[in-house]
Amino acid sequence: MPEILLDVQNLTHHFRLSKTAVIKAVDDVSFQIRKGEIFGLVGESGSGKSTVARCVMNVYKPTSGSVIYQGIDACDPAQFRRNRKLLQTSRQFIFQDSTSSLNQRMQVADIIAEPMQIHRITPPRGSLREEAAFQLHYVGLDRSYLDKFPSELSGGMRQRVTIARALSMEPDLLVADEPIASLDVSIQAQIINLFAHCNREHGCSILFIAHDLAVVRYLCHRVGVMYQGKLVEVAQTRELFENPLHPYTKSLLDAIPIPDPRLERARIWKPFDPGQFDRSGTLQEITPDHFVLKGASL
């Protein structure tokens, strides 16, 4: 079995709104990502997917739990300080909104080269500009875009620039938080194929967060399903789609539209009843590598 790259254990994150009001955005979530694996995280809006990603990348400090990356507890301040450069270079974050994640006053060449400058990394191709041009070419843009500002680019181009910036660090782990949600379908396909290429050719592990179940089915090796801050099911992609066990997962997959209008009109879809949800349990291995929240109606 491949070596574990990321081990998230009992991750919990609360947002305190006042002295008495607390939102449990993530509640006791545990999962692992293996080297060379694409792990998909799906669920409805507000289920806690993005909060998990931000905790994994130290954007948020978890209320409790641990995030072990290459044997380093990234939530331990002492371990983080000792391994700061490794944690900041070999893990890269790709945000959903490329507009806000790019400095609008910087040209594309400077945006891509900035991480190498910050971490004082010698460009493999001789100069920062040549390295930026190489990374642009890798994501399907030519060097004529080096001197452009983000405002001069389309949404798909900006997202490619964010990916090029992340890949310039040659990361072992990419965390992509709904990176295609705001893009046209044709551009989505190109970005998805780019992620698949990064994984296939360079062995880059990816935590891929998305709403589109068809994309997750195509791209990911394993999938975790979140609901109300809890991880309710984790399984190999094919197993999850063909044999869902948790009632919420079944409801989520049943909601996928059927292309045939007659079949779509005729089918009966039963939405998941939140009253059935038992959030007090833990993940239990039902079949090999197929975990379901204990207490679910199987």
PDB file of C-alpha atoms in Angstrom:
ATOM      1  CA  MET A   1       0.000   0.000   0.000  1.00  0.00           C
ATOM      2  CA  PRO A   2       1.331   3.498  -0.839  1.00  0.00           C
ATOM      3  CA  GLU A   3       2.838   5.549   1.948  1.00  0.00           C
ATOM      4  CA  ILE A   4       0.584   7.968   3.827  1.00  0.00           C
ATOM      5  CA  LEU A   5       1.376  11.589   2.906  1.00  0.00           C
ATOM      6  CA  LEU A   6      -1.326  13.392   4.912  1.00  0.00           C
ATOM      7  CA  ASP A   7      -3.017  12.034   8.022  1.00  0.00           C
ATOM      8  CA  VAL A   8      -5.894  14.120   9.411  1.00  0.00           C
ATOM      9  CA  GLN A   9      -7.051  12.881  12.802  1.00  0.00           C
ATOM     10  CA  ASN A  10     -10.125  14.056  14.767  1.00  0.00           C
ATOM     11  CA  LEU A  11     -10.044  17.482  13.138  1.00  0.00           C
ATOM     12  CA  THR A  12     -12.492  19.914  14.714  1.00  0.00           C
ATOM     13  CA  HIS A  13     -12.963  23.598  14.005  1.00  0.00           C
ATOM     14  CA  HIS A  14     -15.516  25.922  15.603  1.00  0.00           C
ATOM     15  CA  PHE A  15     -16.347  29.494  14.655  1.00  0.00           C
ATOM     16  CA  ARG A  16     -17.310  31.509  17.710  1.00  0.00           C
ATOM     17  CA  LEU A  17     -19.902  34.163  16.853  1.00  0.00           C
ATOM     18  CA  SER A  18     -20.418  35.381  20.414  1.00  0.00           C
ATOM     19  CA  LYS A  19     -19.931  34.226  23.996  1.00  0.00           C
ATOM     20  CA  THR A  20     -22.765  31.752  23.611  1.00  0.00           C
ATOM     21  CA  ALA A  21     -23.084  31.129  19.861  1.00  0.00           C
ATOM     22  CA  VAL A  22     -20.679  28.653  18.231  1.00  0.00           C
ATOM     23  CA  ILE A  23     -20.813  27.112  14.757  1.00  0.00           C
ATOM     24  CA  LYS A  24     -19.326  23.619  14.523  1.00  0.00           C
ATOM     25  CA  ALA A  25     -18.008  23.905  10.969  1.00  0.00           C
ATOM     26  CA  VAL A  26     -15.906  20.711  11.197  1.00  0.00           C
ATOM     27  CA  ASP A  27     -16.621  18.019  13.771  1.00  0.00           C
ATOM     28  CA  ASP A  28     -14.170  15.163  14.470  1.00  0.00           C
ATOM     29  CA  VAL A  29     -13.097  14.545  10.856  1.00  0.00           C
ATOM     30  CA  SER A  30     -10.434  11.911  10.097  1.00  0.00           C
ATOM     31  CA  PHE A  31      -9.043  10.792   6.727  1.00  0.00           C
ATOM     32  CA  GLN A  32      -5.737  10.003   5.016  1.00  0.00           C
ATOM     33  CA  ILE A  33      -4.244  10.860   1.636  1.00  0.00           C
ATOM     34  CA  ARG A  34      -1.678   8.491   0.196  1.00  0.00           C
ATOM     35  CA  LYS A  35       1.268   9.454  -1.966  1.00  0.00           C
ATOM     36  CA  GLY A  36       0.238   9.802  -5.592  1.00  0.00           C
ATOM     37  CA  GLU A  37      -3.479   9.800  -4.756  1.00  0.00           C
ATOM     38  CA  ILE A  38      -6.274  12.208  -5.647  1.00  0.00           C
ATOM     39  CA  PHE A  39      -8.713  12.352  -2.741  1.00  0.00           C
ATOM     40  CA  GLY A  40     -12.064  13.992  -3.437  1.00  0.00           C
ATOM     41  CA  LEU A  41     -14.123  15.764  -0.782  1.00  0.00           C
ATOM     42  CA  VAL A  42     -17.765  16.355  -1.658  1.00  0.00           C
ATOM     43  CA  GLY A  43     -20.896  17.600   0.077  1.00  0.00           C
ATOM     44  CA  GLU A  44     -23.445  20.371  -0.090  1.00  0.00           C
ATOM     45  CA  SER A  45     -22.602  24.028   0.526  1.00  0.00           C
ATOM     46  CA  GLY A  46     -21.862  24.665   4.191  1.00  0.00           C
ATOM     47  CA  SER A  47     -20.864  21.075   4.931  1.00  0.00           C
ATOM     48  CA  GLY A  48     -17.346  22.112   6.025  1.00  0.00           C
ATOM     49  CA  LYS A  49     -15.249  21.128   3.004  1.00  0.00           C
ATOM     50  CA  SER A  50     -13.459  24.461   2.605  1.00  0.00           C
ATOM     51  CA  THR A  51     -12.864  24.717   6.348  1.00  0.00           C
ATOM     52  CA  VAL A  52     -11.146  21.323   6.271  1.00  0.00           C
ATOM     53  CA  ALA A  53      -8.917  22.554   3.427  1.00  0.00           C
ATOM     54  CA  ARG A  54      -7.976  25.716   5.307  1.00  0.00           C
ATOM     55  CA  CYS A  55      -7.185  23.755   8.470  1.00  0.00           C
ATOM     56  CA  VAL A  56      -5.006  21.347   6.477  1.00  0.00           C
ATOM     57  CA  MET A  57      -3.091  24.327   5.049  1.00  0.00           C
ATOM     58  CA  ASN A  58      -2.784  26.185   8.397  1.00  0.00           C
ATOM     59  CA  VAL A  59      -4.967  29.051   7.213  1.00  0.00           C
ATOM     60  CA  TYR A  60      -7.226  28.251  10.178  1.00  0.00           C
ATOM     61  CA  LYS A  61      -5.993  26.945  13.506  1.00  0.00           C
ATOM     62  CA  PRO A  62      -8.113  23.885  14.380  1.00  0.00           C
ATOM     63  CA  THR A  63     -10.035  23.877  17.636  1.00  0.00           C
ATOM     64  CA  SER A  64      -8.714  20.352  18.208  1.00  0.00           C
ATOM     65  CA  GLY A  65      -7.229  17.406  16.327  1.00  0.00           C
ATOM     66  CA  SER A  66      -4.052  16.990  14.316  1.00  0.00           C
ATOM     67  CA  VAL A  67      -2.841  17.367  10.733  1.00  0.00           C
ATOM     68  CA  ILE A  68       0.192  15.129  10.181  1.00  0.00           C
ATOM     69  CA  TYR A  69       2.054  15.880   6.944  1.00  0.00           C
ATOM     70  CA  GLN A  70       5.098  13.720   6.145  1.00  0.00           C
ATOM     71  CA  GLY A  71       5.323  12.867   9.829  1.00  0.00           C
ATOM     72  CA  ILE A  72       5.137  16.533  10.917  1.00  0.00           C
ATOM     73  CA  ASP A  73       2.256  17.768  13.058  1.00  0.00           C
ATOM     74  CA  ALA A  74       1.479  21.003  11.208  1.00  0.00           C
ATOM     75  CA  CYS A  75      -0.813  22.113  14.071  1.00  0.00           C
ATOM     76  CA  ASP A  76       2.042  22.015  16.605  1.00  0.00           C
ATOM     77  CA  PRO A  77       3.644  25.509  16.618  1.00  0.00           C
ATOM     78  CA  ALA A  78       7.084  24.152  17.549  1.00  0.00           C
ATOM     79  CA  GLN A  79       7.079  21.526  14.781  1.00  0.00           C
ATOM     80  CA  PHE A  80       5.723  24.067  12.303  1.00  0.00           C
ATOM     81  CA  ARG A  81       8.553  26.514  13.078  1.00  0.00           C
ATOM     82  CA  ARG A  82      11.211  23.811  12.706  1.00  0.00           C
ATOM     83  CA  ASN A  83       9.798  22.672   9.348  1.00  0.00           C
ATOM     84  CA  ARG A  84       8.413  25.960   8.046  1.00  0.00           C
ATOM     85  CA  LYS A  85      10.101  25.889   4.624  1.00  0.00           C
ATOM     86  CA  LEU A  86       9.076  22.291   3.895  1.00  0.00           C
ATOM     87  CA  LEU A  87       5.481  22.928   4.933  1.00  0.00           C
ATOM     88  CA  GLN A  88       5.239  26.150   2.944  1.00  0.00           C
ATOM     89  CA  THR A  89       6.798  24.848  -0.265  1.00  0.00           C
ATOM     90  CA  SER A  90       5.752  21.197  -0.604  1.00  0.00           C
ATOM     91  CA  ARG A  91       2.094  22.020   0.138  1.00  0.00           C
ATOM     92  CA  GLN A  92       0.288  24.421  -2.169  1.00  0.00           C
ATOM     93  CA  PHE A  93      -3.239  25.853  -2.044  1.00  0.00           C
ATOM     94  CA  ILE A  94      -5.386  26.655  -5.091  1.00  0.00           C
ATOM     95  CA  PHE A  95      -8.389  28.787  -4.168  1.00  0.00           C
ATOM     96  CA  GLN A  96     -11.767  28.852  -5.879  1.00  0.00           C
ATOM     97  CA  ASP A  97     -11.657  32.585  -6.621  1.00  0.00           C
ATOM     98  CA  SER A  98      -8.605  33.227  -8.785  1.00  0.00           C
ATOM     99  CA  THR A  99      -9.348  36.976  -8.897  1.00  0.00           C
ATOM    100  CA  SER A 100      -8.876  37.517  -5.160  1.00  0.00           C
ATOM    101  CA  SER A 101      -5.960  35.080  -4.875  1.00  0.00           C
ATOM    102  CA  LEU A 102      -3.838  37.002  -7.409  1.00  0.00           C
ATOM    103  CA  ASN A 103      -2.237  40.385  -6.754  1.00  0.00           C
ATOM    104  CA  GLN A 104      -3.901  42.658  -9.288  1.00  0.00           C
ATOM    105  CA  ARG A 105      -0.889  45.014  -9.323  1.00  0.00           C
ATOM    106  CA  MET A 106       1.617  42.342 -10.294  1.00  0.00           C
ATOM    107  CA  GLN A 107       2.359  40.967 -13.737  1.00  0.00           C
ATOM    108  CA  VAL A 108       1.995  37.242 -14.379  1.00  0.00           C
ATOM    109  CA  ALA A 109       5.769  36.659 -14.482  1.00  0.00           C
ATOM    110  CA  ASP A 110       6.182  38.208 -11.022  1.00  0.00           C
ATOM    111  CA  ILE A 111       3.166  36.335  -9.617  1.00  0.00           C
ATOM    112  CA  ILE A 112       4.571  32.955 -10.640  1.00  0.00           C
ATOM    113  CA  ALA A 113       8.118  33.802  -9.524  1.00  0.00           C
ATOM    114  CA  GLU A 114       7.125  35.291  -6.159  1.00  0.00           C
ATOM    115  CA  PRO A 115       7.156  31.990  -4.161  1.00  0.00           C
ATOM    116  CA  MET A 116      10.664  31.204  -5.439  1.00  0.00           C
ATOM    117  CA  GLN A 117      11.830  34.671  -4.413  1.00  0.00           C
ATOM    118  CA  ILE A 118      10.280  34.421  -0.965  1.00  0.00           C
ATOM    119  CA  HIS A 119      11.846  31.029  -0.249  1.00  0.00           C
ATOM    120  CA  ARG A 120      15.127  31.885  -2.034  1.00  0.00           C
ATOM    121  CA  ILE A 121      14.873  28.947  -4.410  1.00  0.00           C
ATOM    122  CA  THR A 122      17.245  28.913  -7.378  1.00  0.00           C
ATOM    123  CA  PRO A 123      15.190  28.655 -10.586  1.00  0.00           C
ATOM    124  CA  PRO A 124      15.913  25.305 -12.290  1.00  0.00           C
ATOM    125  CA  ARG A 125      15.859  27.005 -15.698  1.00  0.00           C
ATOM    126  CA  GLY A 126      18.355  29.764 -14.998  1.00  0.00           C
ATOM    127  CA  SER A 127      16.189  32.798 -14.327  1.00  0.00           C
ATOM    128  CA  LEU A 128      12.894  33.573 -12.648  1.00  0.00           C
ATOM    129  CA  ARG A 129      11.396  34.790 -15.913  1.00  0.00           C
ATOM    130  CA  GLU A 130      12.359  31.612 -17.795  1.00  0.00           C
ATOM    131  CA  GLU A 131      10.966  29.515 -14.969  1.00  0.00           C
ATOM    132  CA  ALA A 132       7.707  31.489 -15.107  1.00  0.00           C
ATOM    133  CA  ALA A 133       7.554  30.991 -18.893  1.00  0.00           C
ATOM    134  CA  PHE A 134       8.087  27.234 -18.461  1.00  0.00           C
ATOM    135  CA  GLN A 135       5.323  26.947 -15.879  1.00  0.00           C
ATOM    136  CA  LEU A 136       2.965  28.948 -18.092  1.00  0.00           C
ATOM    137  CA  HIS A 137       3.716  26.636 -21.014  1.00  0.00           C
ATOM    138  CA  TYR A 138       3.031  23.657 -18.743  1.00  0.00           C
ATOM    139  CA  VAL A 139      -0.493  24.911 -18.001  1.00  0.00           C
ATOM    140  CA  GLY A 140      -1.196  25.734 -21.637  1.00  0.00           C
ATOM    141  CA  LEU A 141      -0.317  29.451 -21.912  1.00  0.00           C
ATOM    142  CA  ASP A 142       2.524  30.915 -23.973  1.00  0.00           C
ATOM    143  CA  ARG A 143       5.115  33.438 -22.793  1.00  0.00           C
ATOM    144  CA  SER A 144       3.189  36.370 -24.269  1.00  0.00           C
ATOM    145  CA  TYR A 145       1.134  36.319 -21.036  1.00  0.00           C
ATOM    146  CA  LEU A 146       4.168  36.985 -18.817  1.00  0.00           C
ATOM    147  CA  ASP A 147       3.746  40.750 -18.940  1.00  0.00           C
ATOM    148  CA  LYS A 148      -0.022  40.821 -18.526  1.00  0.00           C
ATOM    149  CA  PHE A 149      -1.923  41.757 -15.373  1.00  0.00           C
ATOM    150  CA  PRO A 150      -4.667  39.481 -13.936  1.00  0.00           C
ATOM    151  CA  SER A 151      -7.353  41.967 -15.031  1.00  0.00           C
ATOM    152  CA  GLU A 152      -6.330  41.339 -18.649  1.00  0.00           C
ATOM    153  CA  LEU A 153      -6.991  37.599 -18.375  1.00  0.00           C
ATOM    154  CA  SER A 154     -10.142  35.519 -18.524  1.00  0.00           C
ATOM    155  CA  GLY A 155     -11.267  33.433 -15.548  1.00  0.00           C
ATOM    156  CA  GLY A 156      -9.802  30.257 -17.013  1.00  0.00           C
ATOM    157  CA  MET A 157      -6.478  31.952 -17.715  1.00  0.00           C
ATOM    158  CA  ARG A 158      -6.286  33.361 -14.188  1.00  0.00           C
ATOM    159  CA  GLN A 159      -6.933  29.913 -12.744  1.00  0.00           C
ATOM    160  CA  ARG A 160      -4.138  28.517 -14.912  1.00  0.00           C
ATOM    161  CA  VAL A 161      -1.805  31.193 -13.530  1.00  0.00           C
ATOM    162  CA  THR A 162      -2.682  30.180  -9.949  1.00  0.00           C
ATOM    163  CA  ILE A 163      -1.949  26.560 -10.836  1.00  0.00           C
ATOM    164  CA  ALA A 164       1.351  27.552 -12.491  1.00  0.00           C
ATOM    165  CA  ARG A 165       2.340  29.473  -9.361  1.00  0.00           C
ATOM    166  CA  ALA A 166       1.574  26.436  -7.194  1.00  0.00           C
ATOM    167  CA  LEU A 167       3.439  24.033  -9.486  1.00  0.00           C
ATOM    168  CA  SER A 168       6.548  26.236  -9.504  1.00  0.00           C
ATOM    169  CA  MET A 169       7.207  24.868  -5.986  1.00  0.00           C
ATOM    170  CA  GLU A 170       7.039  21.270  -7.299  1.00  0.00           C
ATOM    171  CA  PRO A 171       4.676  20.369  -4.437  1.00  0.00           C
ATOM    172  CA  ASP A 172       3.983  16.923  -3.067  1.00  0.00           C
ATOM    173  CA  LEU A 173       0.453  17.991  -2.066  1.00  0.00           C
ATOM    174  CA  LEU A 174      -1.990  20.261  -3.881  1.00  0.00           C
ATOM    175  CA  VAL A 175      -5.116  21.382  -2.042  1.00  0.00           C
ATOM    176  CA  ALA A 176      -7.647  22.562  -4.627  1.00  0.00           C
ATOM    177  CA  ASP A 177     -10.745  24.188  -3.146  1.00  0.00           C
ATOM    178  CA  GLU A 178     -13.413  24.073  -5.859  1.00  0.00           C
ATOM    179  CA  PRO A 179     -10.944  25.305  -8.498  1.00  0.00           C
ATOM    180  CA  ILE A 180     -13.374  24.937 -11.428  1.00  0.00           C
ATOM    181  CA  ALA A 181     -16.638  26.134  -9.867  1.00  0.00           C
ATOM    182  CA  SER A 182     -16.671  29.527 -11.599  1.00  0.00           C
ATOM    183  CA  LEU A 183     -15.373  28.404 -15.012  1.00  0.00           C
ATOM    184  CA  ASP A 184     -17.083  27.540 -18.303  1.00  0.00           C
ATOM    185  CA  VAL A 185     -17.582  23.832 -18.984  1.00  0.00           C
ATOM    186  CA  SER A 186     -14.950  23.708 -21.746  1.00  0.00           C
ATOM    187  CA  ILE A 187     -12.395  25.404 -19.494  1.00  0.00           C
ATOM    188  CA  GLN A 188     -13.347  23.090 -16.619  1.00  0.00           C
ATOM    189  CA  ALA A 189     -12.410  20.086 -18.754  1.00  0.00           C
ATOM    190  CA  GLN A 190      -8.990  21.571 -19.521  1.00  0.00           C
ATOM    191  CA  ILE A 191      -8.279  22.324 -15.857  1.00  0.00           C
ATOM    192  CA  ILE A 192      -9.408  18.835 -14.776  1.00  0.00           C
ATOM    193  CA  ASN A 193      -7.137  17.230 -17.369  1.00  0.00           C
ATOM    194  CA  LEU A 194      -4.304  19.420 -16.097  1.00  0.00           C
ATOM    195  CA  PHE A 195      -4.796  18.108 -12.544  1.00  0.00           C
ATOM    196  CA  ALA A 196      -4.872  14.548 -13.869  1.00  0.00           C
ATOM    197  CA  HIS A 197      -1.626  15.197 -15.774  1.00  0.00           C
ATOM    198  CA  CYS A 198       0.078  16.618 -12.664  1.00  0.00           C
ATOM    199  CA  ASN A 199      -0.896  13.533 -10.722  1.00  0.00           C
ATOM    200  CA  ARG A 200      -0.028  11.032 -13.439  1.00  0.00           C
ATOM    201  CA  GLU A 201       3.280  12.502 -14.629  1.00  0.00           C
ATOM    202  CA  HIS A 202       4.652  13.952 -11.385  1.00  0.00           C
ATOM    203  CA  GLY A 203       2.994  11.854  -8.684  1.00  0.00           C
ATOM    204  CA  CYS A 204       1.504  14.928  -7.020  1.00  0.00           C
ATOM    205  CA  SER A 205      -1.119  14.069  -4.403  1.00  0.00           C
ATOM    206  CA  ILE A 206      -4.256  16.218  -4.535  1.00  0.00           C
ATOM    207  CA  LEU A 207      -7.023  17.044  -2.085  1.00  0.00           C
ATOM    208  CA  PHE A 208      -9.761  17.975  -4.557  1.00  0.00           C
ATOM    209  CA  ILE A 209     -12.878  19.707  -3.242  1.00  0.00           C
ATOM    210  CA  ALA A 210     -15.857  19.976  -5.592  1.00  0.00           C
ATOM    211  CA  HIS A 211     -19.632  19.989  -5.974  1.00  0.00           C
ATOM    212  CA  ASP A 212     -19.654  18.306  -9.367  1.00  0.00           C
ATOM    213  CA  LEU A 213     -19.906  14.563  -8.694  1.00  0.00           C
ATOM    214  CA  ALA A 214     -19.225  13.687 -12.345  1.00  0.00           C
ATOM    215  CA  VAL A 215     -15.860  15.459 -12.143  1.00  0.00           C
ATOM    216  CA  VAL A 216     -15.014  13.727  -8.869  1.00  0.00           C
ATOM    217  CA  ARG A 217     -15.898  10.362 -10.355  1.00  0.00           C
ATOM    218  CA  TYR A 218     -13.629  10.998 -13.332  1.00  0.00           C
ATOM    219  CA  LEU A 219     -10.655  12.439 -11.459  1.00  0.00           C
ATOM    220  CA  CYS A 220     -10.419  11.007  -7.940  1.00  0.00           C
ATOM    221  CA  HIS A 221      -9.149   7.684  -6.626  1.00  0.00           C
ATOM    222  CA  ARG A 222     -11.041   7.888  -3.317  1.00  0.00           C
ATOM    223  CA  VAL A 223     -13.887  10.084  -2.130  1.00  0.00           C
ATOM    224  CA  GLY A 224     -15.040  11.400   1.241  1.00  0.00           C
ATOM    225  CA  VAL A 225     -18.599  12.692   1.736  1.00  0.00           C
ATOM    226  CA  MET A 226     -19.264  15.462   4.254  1.00  0.00           C
ATOM    227  CA  TYR A 227     -22.535  16.525   5.852  1.00  0.00           C
ATOM    228  CA  GLN A 228     -22.998  19.165   8.560  1.00  0.00           C
ATOM    229  CA  GLY A 229     -19.294  19.139   9.428  1.00  0.00           C
ATOM    230  CA  LYS A 230     -19.050  15.350   9.696  1.00  0.00           C
ATOM    231  CA  LEU A 231     -17.365  12.903   7.346  1.00  0.00           C
ATOM    232  CA  VAL A 232     -20.128  10.361   6.778  1.00  0.00           C
ATOM    233  CA  GLU A 233     -18.542   8.022   4.228  1.00  0.00           C
ATOM    234  CA  VAL A 234     -15.133   7.324   2.653  1.00  0.00           C
ATOM    235  CA  ALA A 235     -14.468   4.763  -0.069  1.00  0.00           C
ATOM    236  CA  GLN A 236     -12.785   4.036  -3.364  1.00  0.00           C
ATOM    237  CA  THR A 237     -14.505   6.118  -6.042  1.00  0.00           C
ATOM    238  CA  ARG A 238     -16.044   3.235  -7.956  1.00  0.00           C
ATOM    239  CA  GLU A 239     -17.203   1.550  -4.750  1.00  0.00           C
ATOM    240  CA  LEU A 240     -18.790   4.739  -3.441  1.00  0.00           C
ATOM    241  CA  PHE A 241     -20.743   5.447  -6.627  1.00  0.00           C
ATOM    242  CA  GLU A 242     -21.869   1.842  -7.143  1.00  0.00           C
ATOM    243  CA  ASN A 243     -22.499   0.901  -3.519  1.00  0.00           C
ATOM    244  CA  PRO A 244     -23.235   3.945  -1.326  1.00  0.00           C
ATOM    245  CA  LEU A 245     -24.090   2.949   2.254  1.00  0.00           C
ATOM    246  CA  HIS A 246     -24.890   6.110   4.173  1.00  0.00           C
ATOM    247  CA  PRO A 247     -28.408   7.523   3.564  1.00  0.00           C
ATOM    248  CA  TYR A 248     -27.004  10.992   2.818  1.00  0.00           C
ATOM    249  CA  THR A 249     -24.574   9.595   0.230  1.00  0.00           C
ATOM    250  CA  LYS A 250     -27.438   7.713  -1.427  1.00  0.00           C
ATOM    251  CA  SER A 251     -29.521  10.882  -1.535  1.00  0.00           C
ATOM    252  CA  LEU A 252     -26.596  12.891  -2.908  1.00  0.00           C
ATOM    253  CA  LEU A 253     -25.991  10.414  -5.740  1.00  0.00           C
ATOM    254  CA  ASP A 254     -29.703  10.054  -6.474  1.00  0.00           C
ATOM    255  CA  ALA A 255     -29.860  13.825  -7.022  1.00  0.00           C
ATOM    256  CA  ILE A 256     -27.568  13.578 -10.068  1.00  0.00           C
ATOM    257  CA  PRO A 257     -29.741  14.468 -13.120  1.00  0.00           C
ATOM    258  CA  ILE A 258     -30.465  11.743 -15.677  1.00  0.00           C
ATOM    259  CA  PRO A 259     -29.786  12.883 -19.277  1.00  0.00           C
ATOM    260  CA  ASP A 260     -32.974  11.211 -20.599  1.00  0.00           C
ATOM    261  CA  PRO A 261     -35.894  13.638 -19.907  1.00  0.00           C
ATOM    262  CA  ARG A 262     -38.451  10.803 -19.724  1.00  0.00           C
ATOM    263  CA  LEU A 263     -36.464   8.874 -17.135  1.00  0.00           C
ATOM    264  CA  GLU A 264     -35.744  12.081 -15.226  1.00  0.00           C
ATOM    265  CA  ARG A 265     -39.458  12.920 -15.007  1.00  0.00           C
ATOM    266  CA  ALA A 266     -40.431   9.386 -14.033  1.00  0.00           C
ATOM    267  CA  ARG A 267     -37.948   8.771 -11.262  1.00  0.00           C
ATOM    268  CA  ILE A 268     -38.796   9.249  -7.607  1.00  0.00           C
ATOM    269  CA  TRP A 269     -36.134  11.030  -5.575  1.00  0.00           C
ATOM    270  CA  LYS A 270     -36.362  10.968  -1.796  1.00  0.00           C
ATOM    271  CA  PRO A 271     -34.286  13.745  -0.179  1.00  0.00           C
ATOM    272  CA  PHE A 272     -32.275  12.990   2.922  1.00  0.00           C
ATOM    273  CA  ASP A 273     -34.075  13.723   6.166  1.00  0.00           C
ATOM    274  CA  PRO A 274     -31.750  15.652   8.534  1.00  0.00           C
ATOM    275  CA  GLY A 275     -33.711  14.176  11.413  1.00  0.00           C
ATOM    276  CA  GLN A 276     -32.176  10.783  10.566  1.00  0.00           C
ATOM    277  CA  PHE A 277     -28.661  12.098  10.980  1.00  0.00           C
ATOM    278  CA  ASP A 278     -26.730  10.696  13.939  1.00  0.00           C
ATOM    279  CA  ARG A 279     -23.641  12.865  14.421  1.00  0.00           C
ATOM    280  CA  SER A 280     -22.497  11.134  17.622  1.00  0.00           C
ATOM    281  CA  GLY A 281     -20.764   8.188  15.971  1.00  0.00           C
ATOM    282  CA  THR A 282     -17.389   7.582  14.344  1.00  0.00           C
ATOM    283  CA  LEU A 283     -16.307   6.124  11.012  1.00  0.00           C
ATOM    284  CA  GLN A 284     -16.461   2.339  10.927  1.00  0.00           C
ATOM    285  CA  GLU A 285     -14.908   0.089   8.259  1.00  0.00           C
ATOM    286  CA  ILE A 286     -17.813  -1.878   6.786  1.00  0.00           C
ATOM    287  CA  THR A 287     -15.899  -3.509   3.935  1.00  0.00           C
ATOM    288  CA  PRO A 288     -12.176  -3.183   3.100  1.00  0.00           C
ATOM    289  CA  ASP A 289     -11.347   0.530   2.635  1.00  0.00           C
ATOM    290  CA  HIS A 290     -15.038   1.511   2.829  1.00  0.00           C
ATOM    291  CA  PHE A 291     -15.857   3.545   5.936  1.00  0.00           C
ATOM    292  CA  VAL A 292     -19.274   4.757   7.066  1.00  0.00           C
ATOM    293  CA  LEU A 293     -20.294   6.873  10.040  1.00  0.00           C
ATOM    294  CA  LYS A 294     -21.217   4.446  12.793  1.00  0.00           C
ATOM    295  CA  GLY A 295     -24.896   4.375  13.576  1.00  0.00           C
ATOM    296  CA  ALA A 296     -25.973   5.001   9.974  1.00  0.00           C
ATOM    297  CA  SER A 297     -28.990   3.121   8.649  1.00  0.00           C
ATOM    298  CA  LEU A 298     -27.239   0.640   6.431  1.00  0.00           C
TER     299      LEU A 298
END
